[in-house]
mmCIF file of C-alpha atoms and ligand atoms in Angstrom:
data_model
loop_
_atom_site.group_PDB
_atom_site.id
_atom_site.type_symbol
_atom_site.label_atom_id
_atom_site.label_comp_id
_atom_site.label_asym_id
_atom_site.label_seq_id
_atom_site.Cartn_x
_atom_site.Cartn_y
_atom_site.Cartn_z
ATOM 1 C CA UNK A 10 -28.797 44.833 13.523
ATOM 2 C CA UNK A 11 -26.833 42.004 14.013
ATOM 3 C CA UNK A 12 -22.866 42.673 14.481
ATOM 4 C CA UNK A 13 -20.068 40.297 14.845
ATOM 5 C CA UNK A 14 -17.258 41.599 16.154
ATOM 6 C CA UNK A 15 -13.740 40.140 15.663
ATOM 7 C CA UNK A 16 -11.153 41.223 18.704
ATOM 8 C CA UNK A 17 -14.394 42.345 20.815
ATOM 9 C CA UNK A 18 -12.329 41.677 24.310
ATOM 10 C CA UNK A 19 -9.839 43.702 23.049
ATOM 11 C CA UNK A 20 -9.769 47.426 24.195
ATOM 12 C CA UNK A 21 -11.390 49.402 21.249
ATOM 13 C CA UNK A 22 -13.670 45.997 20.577
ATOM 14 C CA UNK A 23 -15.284 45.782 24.044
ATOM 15 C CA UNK A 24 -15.841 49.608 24.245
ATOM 16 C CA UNK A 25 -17.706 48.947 20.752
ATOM 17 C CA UNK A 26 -19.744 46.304 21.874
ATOM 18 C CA UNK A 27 -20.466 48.559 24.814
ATOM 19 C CA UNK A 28 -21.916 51.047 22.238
ATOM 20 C CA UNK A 29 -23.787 49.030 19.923
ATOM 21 C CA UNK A 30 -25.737 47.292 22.792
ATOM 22 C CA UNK A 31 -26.455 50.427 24.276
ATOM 23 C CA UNK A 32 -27.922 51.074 20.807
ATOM 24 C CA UNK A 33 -30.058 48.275 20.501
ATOM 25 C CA UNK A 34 -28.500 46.148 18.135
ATOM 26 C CA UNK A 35 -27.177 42.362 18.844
ATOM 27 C CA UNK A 36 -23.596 41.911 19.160
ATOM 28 C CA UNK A 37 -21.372 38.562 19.183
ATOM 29 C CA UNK A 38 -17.459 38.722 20.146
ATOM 30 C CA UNK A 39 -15.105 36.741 18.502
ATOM 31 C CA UNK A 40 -11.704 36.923 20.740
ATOM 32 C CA UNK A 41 -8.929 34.062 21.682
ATOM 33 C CA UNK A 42 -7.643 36.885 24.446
ATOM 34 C CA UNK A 43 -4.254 37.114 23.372
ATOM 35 C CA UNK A 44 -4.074 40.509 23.846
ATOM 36 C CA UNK A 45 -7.782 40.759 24.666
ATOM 37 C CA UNK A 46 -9.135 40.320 27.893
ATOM 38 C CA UNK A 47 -12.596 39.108 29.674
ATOM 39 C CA UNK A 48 -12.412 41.316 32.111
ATOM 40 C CA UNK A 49 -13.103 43.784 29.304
ATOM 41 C CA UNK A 50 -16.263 42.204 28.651
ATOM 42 C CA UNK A 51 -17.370 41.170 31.759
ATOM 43 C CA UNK A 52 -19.505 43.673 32.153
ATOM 44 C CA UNK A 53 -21.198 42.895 28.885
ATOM 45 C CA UNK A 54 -22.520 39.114 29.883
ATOM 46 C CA UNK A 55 -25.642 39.682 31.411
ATOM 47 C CA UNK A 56 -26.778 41.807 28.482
ATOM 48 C CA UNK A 57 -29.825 41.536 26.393
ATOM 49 C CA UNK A 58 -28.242 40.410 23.047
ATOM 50 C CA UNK A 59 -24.961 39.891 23.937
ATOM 51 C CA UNK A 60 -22.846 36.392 22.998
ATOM 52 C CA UNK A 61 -18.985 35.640 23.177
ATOM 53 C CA UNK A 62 -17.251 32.751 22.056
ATOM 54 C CA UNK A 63 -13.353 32.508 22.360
ATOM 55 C CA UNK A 64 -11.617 31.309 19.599
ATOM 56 C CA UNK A 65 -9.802 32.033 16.787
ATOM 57 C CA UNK A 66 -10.761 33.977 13.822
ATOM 58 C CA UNK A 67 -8.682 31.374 12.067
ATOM 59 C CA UNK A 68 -11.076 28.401 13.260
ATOM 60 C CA UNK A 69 -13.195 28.620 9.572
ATOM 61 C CA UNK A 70 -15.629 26.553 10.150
ATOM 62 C CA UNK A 71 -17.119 28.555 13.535
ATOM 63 C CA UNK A 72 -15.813 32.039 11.908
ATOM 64 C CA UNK A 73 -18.441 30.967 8.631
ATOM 65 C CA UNK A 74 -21.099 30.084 11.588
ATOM 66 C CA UNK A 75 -20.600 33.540 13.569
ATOM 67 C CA UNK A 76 -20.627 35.479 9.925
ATOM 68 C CA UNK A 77 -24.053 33.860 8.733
ATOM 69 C CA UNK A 78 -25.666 34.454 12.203
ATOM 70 C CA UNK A 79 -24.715 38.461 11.888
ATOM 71 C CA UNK A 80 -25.650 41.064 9.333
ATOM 72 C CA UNK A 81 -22.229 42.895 9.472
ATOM 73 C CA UNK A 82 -18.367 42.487 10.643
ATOM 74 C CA UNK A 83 -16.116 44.275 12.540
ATOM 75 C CA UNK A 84 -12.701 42.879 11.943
ATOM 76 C CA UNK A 85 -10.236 43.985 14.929
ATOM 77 C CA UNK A 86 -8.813 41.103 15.804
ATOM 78 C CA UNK A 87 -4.982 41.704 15.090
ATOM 79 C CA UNK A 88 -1.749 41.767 16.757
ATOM 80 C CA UNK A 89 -0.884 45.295 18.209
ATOM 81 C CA UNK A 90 1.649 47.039 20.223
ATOM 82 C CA UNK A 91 4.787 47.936 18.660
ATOM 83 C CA UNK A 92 6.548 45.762 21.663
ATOM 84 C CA UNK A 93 4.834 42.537 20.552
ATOM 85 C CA UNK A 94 5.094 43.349 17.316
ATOM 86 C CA UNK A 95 9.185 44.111 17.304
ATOM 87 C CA UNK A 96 9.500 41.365 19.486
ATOM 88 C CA UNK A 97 7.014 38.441 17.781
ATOM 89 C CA UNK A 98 7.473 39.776 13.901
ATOM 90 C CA UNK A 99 5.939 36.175 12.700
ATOM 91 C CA UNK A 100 3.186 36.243 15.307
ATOM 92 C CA UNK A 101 2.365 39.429 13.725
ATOM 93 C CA UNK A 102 2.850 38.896 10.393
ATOM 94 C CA UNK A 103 0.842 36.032 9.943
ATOM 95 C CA UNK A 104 -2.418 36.828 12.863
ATOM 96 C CA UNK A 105 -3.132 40.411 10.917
ATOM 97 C CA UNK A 106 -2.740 38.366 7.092
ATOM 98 C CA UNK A 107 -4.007 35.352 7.420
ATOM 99 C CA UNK A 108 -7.107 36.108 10.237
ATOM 100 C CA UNK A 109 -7.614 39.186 7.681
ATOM 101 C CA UNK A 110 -7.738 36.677 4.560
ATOM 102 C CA UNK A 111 -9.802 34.508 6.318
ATOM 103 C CA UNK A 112 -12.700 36.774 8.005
ATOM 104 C CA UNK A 113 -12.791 38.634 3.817
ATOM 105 C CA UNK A 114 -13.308 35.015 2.364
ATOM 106 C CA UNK A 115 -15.522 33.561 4.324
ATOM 107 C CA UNK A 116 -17.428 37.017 3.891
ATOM 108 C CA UNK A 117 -17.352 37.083 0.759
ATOM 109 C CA UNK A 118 -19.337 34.082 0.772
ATOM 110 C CA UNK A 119 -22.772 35.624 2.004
ATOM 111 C CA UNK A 120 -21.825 39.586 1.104
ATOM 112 C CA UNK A 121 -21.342 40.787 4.567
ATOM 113 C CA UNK A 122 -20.039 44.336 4.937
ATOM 114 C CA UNK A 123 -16.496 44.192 6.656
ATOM 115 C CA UNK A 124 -15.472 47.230 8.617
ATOM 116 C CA UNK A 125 -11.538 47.077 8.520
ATOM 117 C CA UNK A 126 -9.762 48.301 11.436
ATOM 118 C CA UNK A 127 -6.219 49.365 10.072
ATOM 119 C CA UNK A 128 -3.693 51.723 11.869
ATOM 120 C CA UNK A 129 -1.873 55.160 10.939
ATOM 121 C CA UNK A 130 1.314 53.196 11.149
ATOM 122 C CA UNK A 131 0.694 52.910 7.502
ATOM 123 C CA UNK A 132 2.181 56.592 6.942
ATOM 124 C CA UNK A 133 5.113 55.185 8.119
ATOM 125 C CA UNK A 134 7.683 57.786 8.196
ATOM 126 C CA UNK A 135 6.244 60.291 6.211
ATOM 127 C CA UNK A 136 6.851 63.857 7.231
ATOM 128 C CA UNK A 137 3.775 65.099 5.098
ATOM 129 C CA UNK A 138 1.631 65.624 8.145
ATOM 130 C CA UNK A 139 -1.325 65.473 8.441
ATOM 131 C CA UNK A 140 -2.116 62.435 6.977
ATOM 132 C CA UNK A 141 -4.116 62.107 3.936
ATOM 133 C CA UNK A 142 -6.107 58.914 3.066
ATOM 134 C CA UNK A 143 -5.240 59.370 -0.684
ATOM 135 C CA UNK A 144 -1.376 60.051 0.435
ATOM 136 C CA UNK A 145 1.559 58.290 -0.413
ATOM 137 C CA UNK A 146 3.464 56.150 2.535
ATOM 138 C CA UNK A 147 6.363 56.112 3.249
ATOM 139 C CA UNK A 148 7.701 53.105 5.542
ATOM 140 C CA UNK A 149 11.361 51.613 6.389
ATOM 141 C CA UNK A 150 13.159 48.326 4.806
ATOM 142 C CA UNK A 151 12.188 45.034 5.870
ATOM 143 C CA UNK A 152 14.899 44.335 8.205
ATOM 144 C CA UNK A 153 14.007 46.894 10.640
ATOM 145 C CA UNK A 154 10.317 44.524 12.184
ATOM 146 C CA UNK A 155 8.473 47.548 13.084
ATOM 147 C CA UNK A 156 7.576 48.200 9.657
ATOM 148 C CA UNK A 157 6.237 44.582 9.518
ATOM 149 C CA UNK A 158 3.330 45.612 11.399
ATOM 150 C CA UNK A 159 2.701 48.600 8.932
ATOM 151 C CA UNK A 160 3.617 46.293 6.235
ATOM 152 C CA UNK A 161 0.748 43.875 7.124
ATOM 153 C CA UNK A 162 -2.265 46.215 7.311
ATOM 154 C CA UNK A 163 -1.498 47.411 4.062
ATOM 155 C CA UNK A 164 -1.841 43.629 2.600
ATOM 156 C CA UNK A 165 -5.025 43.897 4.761
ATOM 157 C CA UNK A 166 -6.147 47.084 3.140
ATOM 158 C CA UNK A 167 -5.473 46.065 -0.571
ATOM 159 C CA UNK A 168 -6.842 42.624 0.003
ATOM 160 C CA UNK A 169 -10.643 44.122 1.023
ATOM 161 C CA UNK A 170 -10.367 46.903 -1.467
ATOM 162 C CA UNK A 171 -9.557 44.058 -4.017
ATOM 163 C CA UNK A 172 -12.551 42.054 -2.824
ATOM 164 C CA UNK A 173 -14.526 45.024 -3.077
ATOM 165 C CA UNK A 174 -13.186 45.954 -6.813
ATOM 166 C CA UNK A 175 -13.184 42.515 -7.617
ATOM 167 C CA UNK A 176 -16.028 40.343 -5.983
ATOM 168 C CA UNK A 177 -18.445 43.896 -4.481
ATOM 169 C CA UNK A 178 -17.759 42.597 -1.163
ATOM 170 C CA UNK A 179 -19.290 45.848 0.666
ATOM 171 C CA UNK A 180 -15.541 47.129 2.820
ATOM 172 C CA UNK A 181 -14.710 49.583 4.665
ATOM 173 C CA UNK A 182 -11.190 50.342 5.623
ATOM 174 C CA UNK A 183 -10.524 52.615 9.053
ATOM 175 C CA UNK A 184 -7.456 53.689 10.064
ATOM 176 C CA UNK A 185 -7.338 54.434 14.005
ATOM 177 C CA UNK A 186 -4.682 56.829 15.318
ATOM 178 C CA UNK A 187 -3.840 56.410 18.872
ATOM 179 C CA UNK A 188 -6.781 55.880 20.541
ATOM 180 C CA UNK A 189 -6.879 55.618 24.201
ATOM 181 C CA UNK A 190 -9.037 55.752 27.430
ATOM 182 C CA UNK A 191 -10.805 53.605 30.454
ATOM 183 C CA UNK A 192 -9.199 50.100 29.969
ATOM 184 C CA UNK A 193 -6.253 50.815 27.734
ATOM 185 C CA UNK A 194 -3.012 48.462 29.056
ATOM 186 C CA UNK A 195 -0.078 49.500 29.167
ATOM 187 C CA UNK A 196 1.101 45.673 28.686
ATOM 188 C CA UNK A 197 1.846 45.826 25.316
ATOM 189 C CA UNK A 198 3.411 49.041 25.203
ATOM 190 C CA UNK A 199 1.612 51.871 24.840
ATOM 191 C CA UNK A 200 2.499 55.050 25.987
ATOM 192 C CA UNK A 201 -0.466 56.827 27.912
ATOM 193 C CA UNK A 202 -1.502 53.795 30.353
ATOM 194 C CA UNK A 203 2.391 53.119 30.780
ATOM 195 C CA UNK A 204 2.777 56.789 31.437
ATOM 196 C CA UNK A 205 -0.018 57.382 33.928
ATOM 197 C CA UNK A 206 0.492 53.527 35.626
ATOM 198 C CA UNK A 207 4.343 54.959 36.345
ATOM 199 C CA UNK A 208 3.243 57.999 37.888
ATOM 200 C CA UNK A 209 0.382 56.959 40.192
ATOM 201 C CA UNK A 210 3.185 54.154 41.507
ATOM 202 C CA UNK A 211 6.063 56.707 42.043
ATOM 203 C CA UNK A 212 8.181 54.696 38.867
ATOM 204 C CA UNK A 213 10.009 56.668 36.742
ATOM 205 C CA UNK A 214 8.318 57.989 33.528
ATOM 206 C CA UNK A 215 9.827 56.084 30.805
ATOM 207 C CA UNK A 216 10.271 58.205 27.674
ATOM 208 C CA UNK A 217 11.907 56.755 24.864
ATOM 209 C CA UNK A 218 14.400 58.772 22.778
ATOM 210 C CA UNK A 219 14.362 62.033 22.945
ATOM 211 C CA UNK A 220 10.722 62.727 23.574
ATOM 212 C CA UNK A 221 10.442 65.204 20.662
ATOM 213 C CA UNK A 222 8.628 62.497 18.690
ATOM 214 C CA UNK A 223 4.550 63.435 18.449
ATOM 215 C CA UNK A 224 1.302 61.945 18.805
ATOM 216 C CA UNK A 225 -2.168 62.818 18.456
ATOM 217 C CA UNK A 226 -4.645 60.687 20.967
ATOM 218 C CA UNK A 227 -7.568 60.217 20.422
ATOM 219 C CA UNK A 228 -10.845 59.225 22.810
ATOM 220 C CA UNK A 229 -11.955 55.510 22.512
ATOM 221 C CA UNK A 230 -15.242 56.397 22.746
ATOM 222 C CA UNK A 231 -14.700 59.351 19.475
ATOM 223 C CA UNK A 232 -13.343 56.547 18.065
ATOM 224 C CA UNK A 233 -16.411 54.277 18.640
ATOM 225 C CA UNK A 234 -19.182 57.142 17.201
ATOM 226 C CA UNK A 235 -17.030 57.497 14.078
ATOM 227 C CA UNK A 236 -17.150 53.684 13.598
ATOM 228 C CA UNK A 237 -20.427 53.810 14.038
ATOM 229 C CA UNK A 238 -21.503 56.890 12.055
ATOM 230 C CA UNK A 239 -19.507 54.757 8.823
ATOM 231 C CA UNK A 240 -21.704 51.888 9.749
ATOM 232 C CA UNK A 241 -24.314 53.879 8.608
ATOM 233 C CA UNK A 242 -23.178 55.563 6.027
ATOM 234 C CA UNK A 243 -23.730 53.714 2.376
ATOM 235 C CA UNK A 244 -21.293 56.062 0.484
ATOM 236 C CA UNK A 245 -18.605 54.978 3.334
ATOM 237 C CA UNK A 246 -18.352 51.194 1.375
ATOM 238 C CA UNK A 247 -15.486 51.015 -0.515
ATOM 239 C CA UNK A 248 -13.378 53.848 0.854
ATOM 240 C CA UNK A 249 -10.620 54.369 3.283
ATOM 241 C CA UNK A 250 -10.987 56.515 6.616
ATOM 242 C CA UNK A 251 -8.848 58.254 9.007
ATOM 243 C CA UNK A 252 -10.074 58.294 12.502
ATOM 244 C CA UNK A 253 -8.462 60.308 14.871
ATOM 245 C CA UNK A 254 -8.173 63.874 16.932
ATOM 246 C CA UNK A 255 -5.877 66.418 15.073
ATOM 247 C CA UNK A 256 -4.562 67.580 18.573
ATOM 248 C CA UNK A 257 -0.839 66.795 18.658
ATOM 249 C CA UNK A 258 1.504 66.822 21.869
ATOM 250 C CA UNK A 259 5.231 65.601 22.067
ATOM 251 C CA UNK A 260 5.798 62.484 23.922
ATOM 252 C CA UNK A 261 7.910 64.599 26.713
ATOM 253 C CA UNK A 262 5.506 67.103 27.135
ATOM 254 C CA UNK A 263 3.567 63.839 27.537
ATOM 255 C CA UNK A 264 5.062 62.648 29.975
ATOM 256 C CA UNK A 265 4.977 66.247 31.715
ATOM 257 C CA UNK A 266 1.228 66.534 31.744
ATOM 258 C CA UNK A 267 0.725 62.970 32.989
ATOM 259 C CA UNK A 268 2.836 63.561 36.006
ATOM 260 C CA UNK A 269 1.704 66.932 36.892
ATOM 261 C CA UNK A 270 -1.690 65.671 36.530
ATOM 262 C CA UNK A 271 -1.379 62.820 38.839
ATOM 263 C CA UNK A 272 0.575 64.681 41.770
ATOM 264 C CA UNK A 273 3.454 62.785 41.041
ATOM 265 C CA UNK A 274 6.795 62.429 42.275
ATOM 266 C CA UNK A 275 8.195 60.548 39.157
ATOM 267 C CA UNK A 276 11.100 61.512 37.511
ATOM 268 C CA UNK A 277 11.251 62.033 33.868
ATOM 269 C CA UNK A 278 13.641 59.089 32.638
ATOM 270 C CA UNK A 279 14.815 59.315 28.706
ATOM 271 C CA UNK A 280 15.268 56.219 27.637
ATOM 272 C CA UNK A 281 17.300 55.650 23.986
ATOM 273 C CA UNK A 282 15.080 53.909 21.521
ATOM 274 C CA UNK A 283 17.748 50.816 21.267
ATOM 275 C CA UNK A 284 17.609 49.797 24.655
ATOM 276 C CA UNK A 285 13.624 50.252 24.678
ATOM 277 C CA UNK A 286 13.021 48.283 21.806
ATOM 278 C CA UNK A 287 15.873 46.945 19.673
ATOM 279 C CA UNK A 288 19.204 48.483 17.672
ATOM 280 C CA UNK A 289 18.215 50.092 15.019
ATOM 281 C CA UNK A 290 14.639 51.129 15.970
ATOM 282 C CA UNK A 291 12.944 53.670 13.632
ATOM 283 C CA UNK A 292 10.526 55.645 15.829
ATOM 284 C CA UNK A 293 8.000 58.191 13.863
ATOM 285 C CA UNK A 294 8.699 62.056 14.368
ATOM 286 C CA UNK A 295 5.111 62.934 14.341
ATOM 287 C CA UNK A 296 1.696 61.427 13.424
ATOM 288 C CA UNK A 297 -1.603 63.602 12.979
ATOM 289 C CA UNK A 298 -4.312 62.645 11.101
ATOM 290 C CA UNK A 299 -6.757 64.733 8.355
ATOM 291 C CA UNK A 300 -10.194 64.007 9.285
ATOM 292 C CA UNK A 301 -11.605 66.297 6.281
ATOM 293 C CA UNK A 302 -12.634 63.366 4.506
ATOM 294 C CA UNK A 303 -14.751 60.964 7.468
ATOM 295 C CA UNK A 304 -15.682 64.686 8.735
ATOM 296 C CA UNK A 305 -17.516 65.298 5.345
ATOM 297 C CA UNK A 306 -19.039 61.857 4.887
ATOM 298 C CA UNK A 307 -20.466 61.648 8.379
ATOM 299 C CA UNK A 308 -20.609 65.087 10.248
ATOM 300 C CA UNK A 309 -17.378 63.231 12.713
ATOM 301 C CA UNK A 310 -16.167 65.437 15.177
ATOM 302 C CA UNK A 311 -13.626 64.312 17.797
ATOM 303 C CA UNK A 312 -15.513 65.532 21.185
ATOM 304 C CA UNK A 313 -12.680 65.202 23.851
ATOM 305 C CA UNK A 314 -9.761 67.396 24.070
ATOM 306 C CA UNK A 315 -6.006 65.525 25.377
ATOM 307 C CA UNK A 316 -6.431 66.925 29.077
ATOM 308 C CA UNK A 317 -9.639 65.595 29.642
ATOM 309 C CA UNK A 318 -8.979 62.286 28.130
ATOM 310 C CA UNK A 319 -5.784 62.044 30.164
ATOM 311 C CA UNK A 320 -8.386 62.948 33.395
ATOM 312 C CA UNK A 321 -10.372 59.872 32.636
ATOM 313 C CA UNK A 322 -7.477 57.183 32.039
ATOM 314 C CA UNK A 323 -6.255 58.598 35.545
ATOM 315 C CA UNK A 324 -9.498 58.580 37.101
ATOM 316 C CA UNK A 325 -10.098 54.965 35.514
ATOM 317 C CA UNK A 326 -6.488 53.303 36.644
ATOM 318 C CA UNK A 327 -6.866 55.015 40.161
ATOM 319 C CA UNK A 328 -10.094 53.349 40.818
ATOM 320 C CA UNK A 329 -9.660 49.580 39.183
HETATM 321 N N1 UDP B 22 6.779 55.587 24.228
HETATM 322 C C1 UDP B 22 7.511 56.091 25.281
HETATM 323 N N2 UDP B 22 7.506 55.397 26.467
HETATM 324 C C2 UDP B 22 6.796 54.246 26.646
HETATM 325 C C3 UDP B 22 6.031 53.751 25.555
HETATM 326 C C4 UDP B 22 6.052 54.445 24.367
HETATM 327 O O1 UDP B 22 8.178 57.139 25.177
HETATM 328 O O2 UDP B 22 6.841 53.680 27.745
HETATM 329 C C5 UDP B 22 6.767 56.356 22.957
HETATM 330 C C6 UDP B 22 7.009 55.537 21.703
HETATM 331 O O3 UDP B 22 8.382 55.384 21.451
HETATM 332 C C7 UDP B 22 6.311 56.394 20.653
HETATM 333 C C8 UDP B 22 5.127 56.982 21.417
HETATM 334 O O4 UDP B 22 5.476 56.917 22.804
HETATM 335 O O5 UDP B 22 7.146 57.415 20.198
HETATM 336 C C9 UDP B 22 3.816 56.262 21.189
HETATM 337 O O6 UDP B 22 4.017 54.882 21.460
HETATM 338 P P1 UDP B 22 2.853 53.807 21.434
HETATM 339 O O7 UDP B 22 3.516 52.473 21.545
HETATM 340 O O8 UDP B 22 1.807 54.157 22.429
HETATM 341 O O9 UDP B 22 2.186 53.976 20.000
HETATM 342 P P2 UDP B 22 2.816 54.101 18.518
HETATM 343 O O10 UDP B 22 2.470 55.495 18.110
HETATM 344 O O11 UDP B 22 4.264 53.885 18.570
HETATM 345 O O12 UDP B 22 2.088 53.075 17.755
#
């Protein structure tokens, strides 16, 4: 198979590639590197069947070129990290709509499934954990940009369920819940690399609010095999998936793990949510997903528990 992939130098994108080479299939990457990198694919150039161009998903005419060269789509390109987000809210706003509207469109045009990565932030602040596809959400008002982010993955989710309702463009729609592991930066905010970067340097650990706040990681590469279970799944078209690890931790006892796993001398800093983002910032108190639904469609399992993926980010950043 033939599979374009939008955002392929990103972190999730290039570990994707990764897989569907080591599958056999073709893959082309689509990536302007703004939060992408080629150092992620690097190791990917000298690959049977591999191709990258960088550009935009909003240059049309190449993005129509790429779509009718490759049998399927998978649309990551967006902008990510709740620091970019809450500090570039049009940046953000308009690269997940409009490179979402476009890469759906254009399609459209020859009936190319679309895989749709969009986020848990959806849930927003909803306490009904864990998170059901089919549940309502539950985010903040519009003057508070963090919801923005939310905000516009939802447009992307109704506008390829609409072109699948409307037009039987073949969709589907993923929702990824914190996924981390082996190339993961911490420049854009996110917790585990910034955690485990700050304790293998001696910094403090950097935990914003009170720490009670929880997540539930999950492995890249669990992440990859569910993507690519759905791939091959024809009842998967059309419906909306949670991928994710139901294992939740708090964000202290986080930070706790990371530095006893590393040897570290860090302290423990609590940072209030104002000064590490903006007044007013709305944090989530906890975020775990229900995986009943991809777990019944395509036998997914998440295989790696938090202490072992935690091993392999340290053992990664310690040796690159
Ligand atoms: N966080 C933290 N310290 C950091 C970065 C993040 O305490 O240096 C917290 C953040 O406030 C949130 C959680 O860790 O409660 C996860 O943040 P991340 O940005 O990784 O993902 P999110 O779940 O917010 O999308």
């Amino acid at each position: 198979m033939k599979v374009l992939i939008t955002g392929g130098a990103g972190f999730v994108g290039s570990h994707l590639s990764e897989r569907l080479l080591d599958d056999g299939h073709e893959v082309a990457v689509l990536d302007n590197l703004s939060t992408g990198s080629i150092a992620n694919v690097d190791r990917l150039k000298g690959r049977d069947g591999f191709t990258y161009v960088i550009d935009s998903v909003t240059n049309e005419a190449l993005l129509a070129e790429l779509i009718d060269r490759n049998d399927v789509v998978f649309h990551l390109a967006a902008a990510v990290g709740v620091k970019l987000i809450v500090e570039q809210p049009v940046h953000t706003i308009e690269t997940n709509v409009h490179g979402t509207e476009v890469v759906l469109r254009t399609a459209n045009k020859k009936k190319k499934l679309v895989v749709i990565a969009s986020t848990s932030e959806v849930y927003g602040k909803s306490t009904a954990v864990p998170f059901r596809e089919d549940a309502d959400l539950t985010l903040g008002p519009s003057i508070k940009h963090r919801w923005a982010y939310a905000c516009s993955k939802l447009i992307d989710e109704f506008l390829a369920l609409a072109y699948w309702k409307e037009r039987k463009l073949p969709v589907i729609v993923v929702r990824l819940f914190n996924t981390v592991g082996p190339r993961q930066t911490g420049q854009y905010g996110m917790v585990l690399p910034t955690f485990v970067r700050q304790a293998l340097a001696g910094q403090p650990i950097t935990v914003f609010g009170d720490g009670t706040q929880s997540r539930s990681f999950t492995y890249v590469g669990d992440v990859v095999e569910g993507l690519v279970r759905l791939l091959a799944e024809p009842r998967a078209v059309g419906e909306v998936f949670n991928i994710g690890n139901t294992g939740e931790v708090s964000i202290a006892e986080l930070a706790r793990k990371v530095k006893a796993m590393t040897g570290s001398s860090s302290e423990i800093q609590f940072i209030p949510y104002d000064q590490a983002y903006e007044a007013g910032f709305e944090d989530m108190p906890r975020r775990v997903p229900d995986i009943t639904k991809i777990r019944n469609f395509v036998g997914y399992e998440p295989s790696l528990a938090l202490d072992e993926i935690i091993t392999r980010v340290i053992d990664h950043m310690r040796t690159s």
